[in-house]
XYZ file of N, CA, C and O in Angstrom:
784
model
N 11.329 -5.021 10.777
C 10.512 -4.882 11.951
C 10.367 -6.225 12.627
O 9.311 -6.626 13.014
N 11.459 -6.965 12.708
C 11.412 -8.251 13.357
C 11.979 -8.139 14.742
O 12.800 -7.297 15.033
N 11.535 -9.022 15.593
C 11.971 -8.997 16.987
C 13.182 -9.888 17.151
O 13.226 -10.990 16.632
N 14.163 -9.419 17.898
C 15.323 -10.243 18.171
C 15.216 -10.888 19.542
O 16.104 -11.593 19.963
N 14.119 -10.638 20.254
C 13.930 -11.222 21.571
C 13.842 -12.727 21.447
O 13.093 -13.256 20.640
N 14.623 -13.411 22.248
C 14.576 -14.866 22.246
C 15.431 -15.508 21.186
O 15.420 -16.714 21.042
N 16.182 -14.748 20.405
C 17.031 -15.321 19.370
C 18.109 -16.141 20.054
O 18.757 -15.696 20.985
N 18.308 -17.326 19.589
C 19.304 -18.197 20.170
C 18.724 -19.080 21.265
O 19.290 -20.104 21.603
N 17.612 -18.717 21.847
C 17.029 -19.511 22.916
C 16.038 -20.531 22.392
O 15.605 -21.395 23.118
N 15.692 -20.427 21.105
C 14.741 -21.358 20.526
C 15.408 -22.090 19.371
O 16.188 -21.507 18.639
N 15.107 -23.376 19.192
C 15.688 -24.105 18.070
C 15.154 -23.554 16.757
O 14.027 -23.073 16.679
N 15.994 -23.614 15.732
C 15.602 -23.116 14.413
C 14.660 -24.121 13.775
O 15.055 -25.210 13.401
N 13.402 -23.779 13.688
C 12.406 -24.625 13.040
C 11.400 -23.712 12.372
O 11.224 -22.567 12.773
N 10.735 -24.209 11.320
C 9.762 -23.363 10.646
C 8.645 -22.954 11.601
O 8.168 -23.762 12.387
N 8.273 -21.716 11.532
C 7.224 -21.204 12.413
C 5.882 -21.794 12.007
O 5.486 -21.696 10.851
N 5.163 -22.406 12.954
C 3.861 -22.978 12.607
C 2.845 -21.902 12.266
O 1.841 -22.178 11.624
N 3.111 -20.651 12.653
C 2.175 -19.555 12.398
C 2.040 -19.226 10.912
O 1.045 -18.648 10.492
N 3.058 -19.555 10.110
C 3.085 -19.149 8.710
C 1.855 -19.634 7.944
O 1.316 -18.917 7.112
N 1.368 -20.831 8.224
C 0.236 -21.383 7.488
C -1.129 -20.965 8.010
O -2.146 -21.351 7.453
N -1.174 -20.153 9.062
C -2.446 -19.763 9.667
C -3.098 -18.613 8.916
O -2.420 -17.807 8.279
N -4.429 -18.515 9.038
C -5.132 -17.399 8.406
C -4.932 -16.127 9.229
O -4.492 -16.163 10.379
N -5.254 -14.998 8.617
C -5.030 -13.697 9.249
C -5.751 -13.554 10.584
O -5.179 -13.053 11.555
N -7.004 -13.972 10.629
C -7.789 -13.801 11.858
C -7.155 -14.546 13.026
O -7.066 -14.023 14.143
N -6.675 -15.759 12.778
C -6.027 -16.537 13.836
C -4.730 -15.857 14.277
O -4.429 -15.776 15.469
N -3.974 -15.363 13.310
C -2.727 -14.661 13.640
C -3.008 -13.402 14.463
O -2.269 -13.081 15.396
N -4.078 -12.682 14.116
C -4.438 -11.472 14.865
C -4.779 -11.827 16.307
O -4.337 -11.154 17.246
N -5.552 -12.891 16.497
C -5.914 -13.316 17.853
C -4.653 -13.661 18.645
O -4.484 -13.230 19.791
N -3.758 -14.423 18.033
C -2.527 -14.802 18.727
C -1.656 -13.575 19.028
O -1.070 -13.483 20.101
N -1.564 -12.667 18.052
C -0.756 -11.451 18.256
C -1.350 -10.611 19.386
O -0.619 -10.069 20.218
N -2.658 -10.503 19.435
C -3.321 -9.743 20.489
C -3.005 -10.329 21.862
O -2.899 -9.616 22.851
N -2.816 -11.647 21.898
C -2.477 -12.325 23.148
C -0.984 -12.243 23.463
O -0.523 -12.887 24.405
N -0.237 -11.470 22.656
C 1.179 -11.251 22.937
C 2.145 -12.106 22.141
O 3.351 -12.059 22.379
N 1.656 -12.883 21.183
C 2.522 -13.744 20.372
C 3.200 -12.900 19.289
O 2.610 -12.611 18.249
N 4.444 -12.507 19.555
C 5.174 -11.656 18.617
C 5.439 -12.371 17.296
O 5.435 -11.739 16.239
N 5.655 -13.687 17.329
C 5.906 -14.418 16.082
C 4.686 -14.360 15.159
O 4.826 -14.245 13.947
N 3.508 -14.425 15.729
C 2.290 -14.328 14.914
C 2.205 -12.953 14.261
O 1.860 -12.837 13.084
N 2.540 -11.913 15.013
C 2.507 -10.568 14.438
C 3.580 -10.409 13.367
O 3.347 -9.781 12.339
N 4.740 -11.000 13.573
C 5.802 -10.939 12.564
C 5.356 -11.588 11.257
O 5.704 -11.117 10.171
N 4.578 -12.664 11.347
C 4.050 -13.305 10.137
C 3.127 -12.331 9.403
O 3.197 -12.194 8.176
N 2.275 -11.641 10.148
C 1.392 -10.643 9.526
C 2.209 -9.530 8.871
O 1.886 -9.086 7.758
N 3.255 -9.085 9.539
C 4.098 -8.029 8.973
C 4.745 -8.518 7.680
O 4.697 -7.829 6.654
N 5.339 -9.705 7.703
C 5.973 -10.237 6.481
C 4.951 -10.408 5.360
O 5.251 -10.178 4.190
N 3.743 -10.784 5.721
C 2.696 -11.032 4.734
C 2.240 -9.741 4.053
O 1.925 -9.736 2.867
N 2.170 -8.634 4.806
C 1.536 -7.425 4.284
C 2.426 -6.199 4.164
O 1.986 -5.181 3.648
N 3.678 -6.256 4.581
C 4.504 -5.067 4.460
C 4.796 -4.730 2.994
O 4.860 -3.560 2.640
N 4.916 -5.727 2.137
C 5.154 -5.477 0.711
C 4.001 -4.728 0.057
O 4.208 -3.675 -0.550
N 2.766 -5.230 0.169
C 1.637 -4.505 -0.427
C 1.449 -3.100 0.158
O 1.142 -2.156 -0.574
N 1.653 -2.947 1.473
C 1.490 -1.621 2.084
C 2.589 -0.671 1.600
O 2.329 0.505 1.327
N 3.799 -1.196 1.446
C 4.904 -0.362 0.958
C 4.641 0.076 -0.483
O 4.826 1.242 -0.826
N 4.198 -0.852 -1.321
C 3.938 -0.497 -2.731
C 2.827 0.556 -2.830
O 2.927 1.496 -3.616
N 1.784 0.411 -2.016
C 0.715 1.405 -2.007
C 1.268 2.764 -1.587
O 1.033 3.774 -2.258
N 2.020 2.796 -0.497
C 2.574 4.060 -0.005
C 3.543 4.660 -1.012
O 3.540 5.874 -1.249
N 4.366 3.826 -1.640
C 5.333 4.324 -2.621
C 4.627 4.945 -3.825
O 4.993 6.021 -4.284
N 3.581 4.280 -4.323
C 2.843 4.826 -5.462
C 2.104 6.105 -5.092
O 1.974 7.013 -5.905
N 1.604 6.178 -3.883
C 0.873 7.375 -3.473
C 1.811 8.542 -3.200
O 1.503 9.687 -3.537
N 2.956 8.259 -2.594
C 3.837 9.330 -2.133
C 5.006 9.618 -3.070
O 5.615 10.686 -2.983
N 5.340 8.658 -3.935
C 6.465 8.811 -4.856
C 7.762 9.127 -4.115
O 8.595 9.869 -4.600
N 7.913 8.566 -2.935
C 9.117 8.769 -2.132
C 9.365 7.510 -1.310
O 8.526 7.141 -0.482
N 10.500 6.887 -1.548
C 10.810 5.661 -0.816
C 10.913 5.908 0.686
O 10.413 5.133 1.483
N 11.599 6.968 1.047
C 11.767 7.277 2.467
C 10.439 7.487 3.163
O 10.204 6.941 4.249
N 9.561 8.292 2.533
C 8.237 8.527 3.120
C 7.432 7.232 3.186
O 6.737 6.968 4.170
N 7.517 6.414 2.127
C 6.773 5.148 2.107
C 7.260 4.221 3.222
O 6.452 3.598 3.915
N 8.571 4.138 3.408
C 9.115 3.291 4.480
C 8.652 3.787 5.842
O 8.283 2.992 6.707
N 8.676 5.108 6.031
C 8.232 5.682 7.307
C 6.766 5.367 7.574
O 6.390 5.009 8.696
N 5.932 5.509 6.541
C 4.500 5.236 6.691
C 4.274 3.780 7.079
O 3.531 3.486 8.012
N 4.930 2.869 6.371
C 4.715 1.439 6.640
C 5.180 1.082 8.049
O 4.481 0.369 8.781
N 6.315 1.595 8.444
C 6.797 1.320 9.798
C 5.807 1.856 10.829
O 5.446 1.166 11.790
N 5.333 3.063 10.606
C 4.378 3.674 11.521
C 3.060 2.892 11.564
O 2.478 2.681 12.636
N 2.592 2.452 10.416
C 1.336 1.699 10.342
C 1.444 0.404 11.144
O 0.544 0.063 11.919
N 2.545 -0.325 10.992
C 2.670 -1.592 11.712
C 2.911 -1.389 13.206
O 2.439 -2.185 14.018
N 3.614 -0.334 13.576
C 3.758 -0.037 15.009
C 2.401 0.301 15.624
O 2.060 -0.171 16.714
N 1.613 1.089 14.894
C 0.275 1.433 15.355
C -0.599 0.180 15.430
O -1.361 0.000 16.389
N -0.481 -0.692 14.424
C -1.262 -1.930 14.425
C -0.934 -2.765 15.661
O -1.838 -3.293 16.321
N 0.331 -2.885 15.979
C 0.729 -3.674 17.156
C 0.131 -3.093 18.431
O -0.393 -3.814 19.272
N 0.203 -1.769 18.538
C -0.293 -1.107 19.748
C -1.815 -1.172 19.867
O -2.350 -1.171 20.959
N -2.500 -1.192 18.732
C -3.969 -1.084 18.756
C -4.697 -2.377 18.410
O -5.895 -2.344 18.126
N -4.006 -3.496 18.396
C -4.670 -4.763 18.081
C -5.859 -5.017 18.996
O -6.864 -5.577 18.570
N -5.762 -4.599 20.239
C -6.847 -4.810 21.185
C -8.108 -4.053 20.826
O -9.199 -4.410 21.270
N -7.986 -3.011 20.008
C -9.147 -2.208 19.615
C -9.838 -2.746 18.370
O -10.938 -2.317 18.047
N -9.202 -3.689 17.674
C -9.780 -4.244 16.447
C -10.917 -5.188 16.826
O -10.708 -6.188 17.507
N -12.130 -4.844 16.419
C -13.319 -5.611 16.804
C -13.504 -6.878 15.968
O -14.000 -7.877 16.441
N -13.149 -6.815 14.692
C -13.322 -7.948 13.788
C -11.940 -8.405 13.348
O -11.273 -7.725 12.574
N -11.507 -9.550 13.845
C -10.164 -10.039 13.548
C -9.921 -10.208 12.053
O -8.809 -10.044 11.573
N -10.976 -10.541 11.298
C -10.840 -10.733 9.853
C -10.695 -9.412 9.108
O -10.376 -9.398 7.921
N -10.913 -8.288 9.788
C -10.840 -6.972 9.142
C -9.434 -6.371 9.188
O -9.244 -5.219 8.804
N -8.452 -7.135 9.624
C -7.094 -6.623 9.799
C -6.516 -6.032 8.511
O -5.972 -4.934 8.517
N -6.657 -6.744 7.393
C -6.073 -6.276 6.131
C -6.746 -4.986 5.675
O -6.068 -4.042 5.258
N -8.050 -4.917 5.769
C -8.756 -3.682 5.419
C -8.315 -2.528 6.298
O -8.145 -1.400 5.823
N -8.113 -2.812 7.572
C -7.623 -1.788 8.503
C -6.240 -1.304 8.083
O -5.960 -0.106 8.106
N -5.356 -2.239 7.663
C -4.019 -1.839 7.192
C -4.118 -0.930 5.969
O -3.425 0.094 5.901
N -4.940 -1.309 4.991
C -5.100 -0.478 3.795
C -5.645 0.901 4.154
O -5.175 1.913 3.647
N -6.645 0.942 5.016
C -7.248 2.213 5.413
C -6.223 3.099 6.130
O -6.078 4.277 5.827
N -5.495 2.511 7.062
C -4.512 3.281 7.821
C -3.384 3.773 6.914
O -2.982 4.939 6.990
N -2.892 2.912 6.045
C -1.822 3.304 5.125
C -2.294 4.406 4.191
O -1.597 5.413 4.000
N -3.473 4.252 3.615
C -4.019 5.272 2.701
C -4.196 6.607 3.411
O -3.827 7.655 2.877
N -4.765 6.563 4.618
C -4.992 7.811 5.357
C -3.687 8.508 5.709
O -3.576 9.734 5.603
N -2.687 7.746 6.136
C -1.388 8.360 6.458
C -0.784 8.995 5.209
O -0.229 10.096 5.267
N -0.884 8.309 4.087
C -0.346 8.858 2.831
C -1.096 10.127 2.423
O -0.478 11.116 2.010
N -2.419 10.097 2.521
C -3.202 11.285 2.173
C -2.824 12.466 3.060
O -2.713 13.600 2.573
N -2.598 12.219 4.338
C -2.194 13.303 5.239
C -0.846 13.889 4.830
O -0.651 15.100 4.861
N 0.074 13.036 4.440
C 1.392 13.516 4.003
C 1.260 14.309 2.719
O 1.855 15.387 2.567
N 0.463 13.819 1.782
C 0.281 14.515 0.503
C -0.319 15.895 0.738
O 0.134 16.886 0.159
N -1.322 15.967 1.584
C -1.965 17.255 1.854
C -1.011 18.223 2.548
O -1.107 19.434 2.351
N -0.097 17.703 3.345
C 0.821 18.560 4.101
C 1.991 19.047 3.266
O 2.638 20.023 3.624
N 2.251 18.424 2.150
C 3.432 18.786 1.376
C 3.090 19.277 -0.025
O 3.368 18.618 -1.000
N 2.504 20.380 -0.125
C 2.260 21.008 -1.422
C 3.432 21.898 -1.763
O 3.902 22.625 -0.904
N 3.954 21.924 -2.937
C 3.676 21.042 -4.058
C 4.273 19.648 -3.859
O 5.167 19.469 -3.064
N 3.759 18.705 -4.639
C 4.180 17.318 -4.521
C 5.609 17.171 -5.037
O 5.986 17.763 -6.040
N 6.393 16.360 -4.356
C 7.783 16.126 -4.753
C 7.850 15.326 -6.047
O 6.887 14.689 -6.458
N 9.016 15.345 -6.660
C 9.243 14.589 -7.893
C 9.091 13.094 -7.625
O 9.365 12.616 -6.535
N 8.677 12.362 -8.648
C 8.509 10.920 -8.511
C 9.856 10.250 -8.322
O 10.845 10.635 -8.916
N 9.878 9.222 -7.501
C 11.087 8.451 -7.239
C 10.870 7.059 -7.823
O 10.421 6.158 -7.138
N 11.152 6.914 -9.094
C 10.942 5.642 -9.764
C 12.232 4.846 -9.786
O 13.313 5.410 -9.898
N 12.108 3.541 -9.698
C 13.279 2.708 -9.828
C 13.351 2.237 -11.261
O 13.001 1.116 -11.594
N 13.813 3.099 -12.134
C 13.866 2.814 -13.566
C 14.841 1.697 -13.874
O 14.663 0.960 -14.835
N 15.890 1.561 -13.061
C 16.890 0.544 -13.327
C 16.264 -0.845 -13.286
O 16.475 -1.655 -14.181
N 15.465 -1.143 -12.263
C 14.838 -2.461 -12.174
C 13.872 -2.677 -13.326
O 13.814 -3.743 -13.911
N 13.119 -1.638 -13.672
C 12.183 -1.743 -14.781
C 12.932 -1.978 -16.081
O 12.509 -2.753 -16.923
N 14.042 -1.283 -16.241
C 14.827 -1.410 -17.463
C 15.402 -2.820 -17.586
O 15.396 -3.409 -18.662
N 15.885 -3.368 -16.476
C 16.444 -4.716 -16.510
C 15.380 -5.734 -16.884
O 15.639 -6.684 -17.595
N 14.149 -5.522 -16.401
C 13.066 -6.458 -16.681
C 12.574 -6.346 -18.113
O 11.965 -7.251 -18.640
N 12.826 -5.243 -18.756
C 12.270 -5.000 -20.076
C 13.040 -5.680 -21.194
O 12.493 -5.863 -22.272
N 14.310 -6.046 -21.007
C 15.063 -6.728 -22.046
C 15.999 -5.816 -22.799
O 17.011 -5.395 -22.279
N 15.657 -5.500 -24.044
C 16.536 -4.711 -24.899
C 16.659 -3.279 -24.397
O 15.748 -2.762 -23.752
N 17.787 -2.614 -24.723
C 17.968 -1.224 -24.287
C 16.876 -0.287 -24.815
O 16.428 0.605 -24.099
N 16.441 -0.514 -26.052
C 15.395 0.340 -26.613
C 14.081 0.162 -25.861
O 13.408 1.134 -25.526
N 13.736 -1.080 -25.586
C 12.498 -1.370 -24.846
C 12.607 -0.845 -23.414
O 11.648 -0.298 -22.873
N 13.797 -0.999 -22.830
C 14.013 -0.515 -21.469
C 13.820 0.999 -21.399
O 13.203 1.513 -20.467
N 14.328 1.710 -22.393
C 14.179 3.170 -22.428
C 12.707 3.549 -22.572
O 12.230 4.484 -21.915
N 11.983 2.820 -23.418
C 10.563 3.109 -23.612
C 9.776 2.852 -22.328
O 8.933 3.670 -21.930
N 10.050 1.737 -21.658
C 9.360 1.416 -20.408
C 9.665 2.481 -19.363
O 8.775 2.942 -18.642
N 10.914 2.894 -19.292
C 11.309 3.925 -18.337
C 10.552 5.227 -18.599
O 10.049 5.867 -17.677
N 10.452 5.627 -19.858
C 9.717 6.847 -20.211
C 8.234 6.716 -19.884
O 7.606 7.672 -19.421
N 7.674 5.537 -20.118
C 6.265 5.315 -19.794
C 6.028 5.412 -18.286
O 5.038 6.000 -17.851
N 6.929 4.842 -17.501
C 6.789 4.906 -16.043
C 6.886 6.342 -15.543
O 6.148 6.746 -14.648
N 7.779 7.104 -16.129
C 7.908 8.514 -15.750
C 6.634 9.269 -16.105
O 6.119 10.067 -15.315
N 6.088 8.995 -17.296
C 4.847 9.648 -17.721
C 3.684 9.248 -16.808
O 2.864 10.093 -16.432
N 3.609 7.965 -16.437
C 2.548 7.507 -15.547
C 2.678 8.153 -14.170
O 1.686 8.600 -13.589
N 3.896 8.215 -13.651
C 4.109 8.849 -12.345
C 3.688 10.310 -12.375
O 3.055 10.809 -11.441
N 4.015 11.001 -13.464
C 3.625 12.409 -13.591
C 2.106 12.532 -13.682
O 1.508 13.433 -13.074
N 1.472 11.622 -14.423
C 0.015 11.656 -14.545
C -0.654 11.353 -13.206
O -1.655 11.988 -12.849
N -0.113 10.415 -12.458
C -0.663 10.095 -11.134
C -0.559 11.292 -10.202
O -1.458 11.540 -9.397
N 0.521 12.049 -10.308
C 0.698 13.222 -9.443
C -0.341 14.298 -9.740
O -0.661 15.100 -8.871
N -0.860 14.326 -10.960
C -1.851 15.343 -11.317
C -3.259 14.986 -10.834
O -4.148 15.827 -10.845
N -3.466 13.736 -10.421
C -4.762 13.351 -9.858
C -4.882 13.952 -8.462
O -3.888 14.239 -7.808
N -6.123 14.106 -8.005
C -6.292 14.521 -6.604
C -5.798 13.363 -5.732
O -5.788 12.208 -6.181
N -5.392 13.631 -4.499
C -4.945 12.535 -3.633
C -5.991 11.432 -3.481
O -5.652 10.250 -3.466
N -7.257 11.819 -3.394
C -8.321 10.828 -3.233
C -8.479 9.974 -4.495
O -8.669 8.768 -4.415
N -8.405 10.618 -5.676
C -8.491 9.864 -6.927
C -7.314 8.894 -7.035
O -7.486 7.731 -7.412
N -6.124 9.376 -6.708
C -4.922 8.545 -6.783
C -5.060 7.341 -5.854
O -4.774 6.208 -6.242
N -5.505 7.572 -4.624
C -5.652 6.469 -3.663
C -6.671 5.451 -4.166
O -6.405 4.240 -4.149
N -7.818 5.912 -4.640
C -8.852 4.997 -5.134
C -8.352 4.196 -6.333
O -8.541 2.973 -6.409
N -7.706 4.884 -7.275
C -7.204 4.213 -8.477
C -6.156 3.165 -8.108
O -6.199 2.037 -8.604
N -5.215 3.526 -7.238
C -4.170 2.581 -6.839
C -4.753 1.380 -6.098
O -4.349 0.238 -6.351
N -5.693 1.627 -5.192
C -6.297 0.526 -4.452
C -7.037 -0.426 -5.388
O -7.015 -1.643 -5.193
N -7.663 0.111 -6.424
C -8.414 -0.727 -7.369
C -7.498 -1.392 -8.390
O -7.513 -2.608 -8.565
N -6.712 -0.591 -9.097
C -5.951 -1.090 -10.242
C -4.649 -1.794 -9.867
O -4.236 -2.714 -10.552
N -3.997 -1.353 -8.815
C -2.714 -1.949 -8.436
C -2.904 -3.018 -7.366
O -2.282 -4.072 -7.417
N -3.785 -2.760 -6.409
C -3.953 -3.679 -5.287
C -5.187 -4.566 -5.402
O -5.408 -5.416 -4.536
N -6.016 -4.358 -6.419
C -7.141 -5.247 -6.680
C -8.234 -5.248 -5.630
O -8.978 -6.221 -5.493
N -8.373 -4.165 -4.893
C -9.417 -4.076 -3.859
C -10.772 -3.839 -4.511
O -10.879 -3.208 -5.559
N -11.835 -4.324 -3.881
C -13.192 -4.135 -4.395
C -13.651 -2.705 -4.105
O -13.075 -2.010 -3.261
N -14.708 -2.282 -4.776
C -15.265 -0.952 -4.541
C -15.720 -0.805 -3.089
O -15.553 0.250 -2.481
N -16.293 -1.888 -2.542
C -16.746 -1.848 -1.153
C -15.569 -1.651 -0.202
O -15.636 -0.863 0.741
N -14.480 -2.400 -0.453
C -13.297 -2.265 0.401
C -12.716 -0.854 0.311
O -12.335 -0.272 1.327
N -12.654 -0.324 -0.905
C -12.092 1.024 -1.092
C -12.964 2.051 -0.388
O -12.453 2.978 0.247
N -14.278 1.891 -0.493
C -15.183 2.817 0.199
C -14.916 2.788 1.698
O -14.867 3.839 2.354
N -14.699 1.593 2.253
C -14.383 1.483 3.676
C -13.051 2.126 4.022
O -12.916 2.818 5.025
N -12.054 1.900 3.168
C -10.733 2.481 3.387
C -10.792 4.003 3.341
O -10.209 4.697 4.179
N -11.529 4.528 2.370
C -11.566 5.972 2.148
C -12.636 6.675 2.982
O -12.702 7.900 2.985
N -13.480 5.902 3.634
C -14.531 6.511 4.447
C -15.565 7.242 3.610
O -16.016 8.336 3.956
N -15.953 6.626 2.498
C -16.916 7.249 1.592
C -17.839 6.168 1.035
O -17.827 5.036 1.502
N -18.632 6.513 0.030
C -19.580 5.567 -0.558
C -18.991 4.886 -1.787
O -18.022 5.376 -2.381
N -19.600 3.753 -2.165
C -19.182 3.069 -3.398
C -19.350 3.985 -4.598
O -18.535 3.974 -5.523
N -20.417 4.768 -4.610
C -20.668 5.683 -5.729
C -19.539 6.706 -5.853
O -19.055 6.979 -6.958
N -19.114 7.259 -4.721
C -18.018 8.227 -4.747
C -16.727 7.566 -5.233
O -15.972 8.156 -6.012
N -16.486 6.336 -4.794
C -15.289 5.607 -5.231
C -15.325 5.384 -6.727
O -14.344 5.630 -7.438
N -16.482 4.922 -7.239
C -16.610 4.691 -8.679
C -16.362 5.982 -9.464
O -15.697 5.971 -10.496
N -16.889 7.088 -8.968
C -16.690 8.371 -9.639
C -15.232 8.791 -9.647
O -14.713 9.252 -10.677
N -14.563 8.633 -8.522
C -13.142 9.003 -8.444
C -12.299 8.144 -9.375
O -11.402 8.638 -10.054
N -12.602 6.848 -9.396
C -11.839 5.947 -10.257
C -12.116 6.264 -11.721
O -11.198 6.284 -12.546
N -13.358 6.531 -12.057
C -13.704 6.862 -13.443
C -12.974 8.128 -13.896
O -12.399 8.167 -14.996
N -12.977 9.171 -13.057
C -12.265 10.409 -13.409
C -10.762 10.171 -13.521
O -10.105 10.688 -14.420
N -10.233 9.361 -12.617
C -8.810 9.048 -12.664
C -8.463 8.308 -13.951
O -7.465 8.607 -14.606
N -9.308 7.337 -14.330
C -9.046 6.573 -15.556
C -9.058 7.467 -16.786
O -8.225 7.314 -17.685
N -10.007 8.399 -16.833
C -10.077 9.319 -17.979
C -8.810 10.170 -18.048
O -8.184 10.295 -19.110
N -8.414 10.743 -16.914
C -7.225 11.596 -16.898
C -5.972 10.799 -17.256
O -5.124 11.284 -18.012
N -5.850 9.595 -16.714
C -4.678 8.778 -17.012
C -4.667 8.322 -18.466
O -3.602 8.288 -19.098
N -5.833 7.987 -19.006
C -5.905 7.580 -20.415
C -5.474 8.721 -21.325
O -4.742 8.505 -22.303
N -5.915 9.938 -21.011
C -5.498 11.095 -21.800
C -3.998 11.316 -21.706
O -3.324 11.564 -22.718
N -3.461 11.207 -20.501
C -2.036 11.444 -20.307
C -1.184 10.372 -20.977
O -0.079 10.640 -21.465
N -1.687 9.142 -21.017
C -0.908 8.040 -21.565
C -1.226 7.748 -23.029
O -0.642 6.836 -23.621
N -2.105 8.531 -23.643
C -2.485 8.304 -25.048
C -1.280 8.242 -25.985
O -1.259 7.404 -26.909
N -0.247 9.086 -25.815
C 0.903 8.997 -26.724
C 1.635 7.659 -26.671
O 2.394 7.335 -27.583
N 1.414 6.871 -25.649
C 2.149 5.618 -25.498
C 1.401 4.419 -26.046
O 1.902 3.311 -25.982
N 0.223 4.649 -26.583
C -0.554 3.523 -27.130
C -0.021 3.090 -28.462
O 0.519 3.797 -29.220
């Protein structure tokens, strides 16, 4: 999602935007600075993709969601009231788009795990096979959670978001988030008990 406008017309030098904080980049992007927005995209497309991939278990759907989220972000930057809230807005938008897709596609599709990369990282063939089986079991267990439980659990355990941030993303209370995460943890612990 990079812009090719102006390629060749500017000398190749490191972009000064890279070291700026998110709020400053948002202000510059809102003023039409495409390079500032590209820095935000490079900074957050990985986390948004991983969230979408874990929620949807489909690379194609995850890529579509992330592309759509960033296109929407570019178009709606002028509506963002708090420049520092950009990352929370990305998480909320990505989660909501994923939840809409999950609700629209019953039954849920099979998990799309990249076992090869996991296997390579694991070392020995026996360990690689065990890790692959564990990932498949985890993906299956995640699919059995409600979409809301899955989103809350992923935002907390994989993306390290606070309960307050998750409540904002999900449009609910901290208490509801804690309950969803607690139920998700119990279900996942039961499903993964054979792997302990």
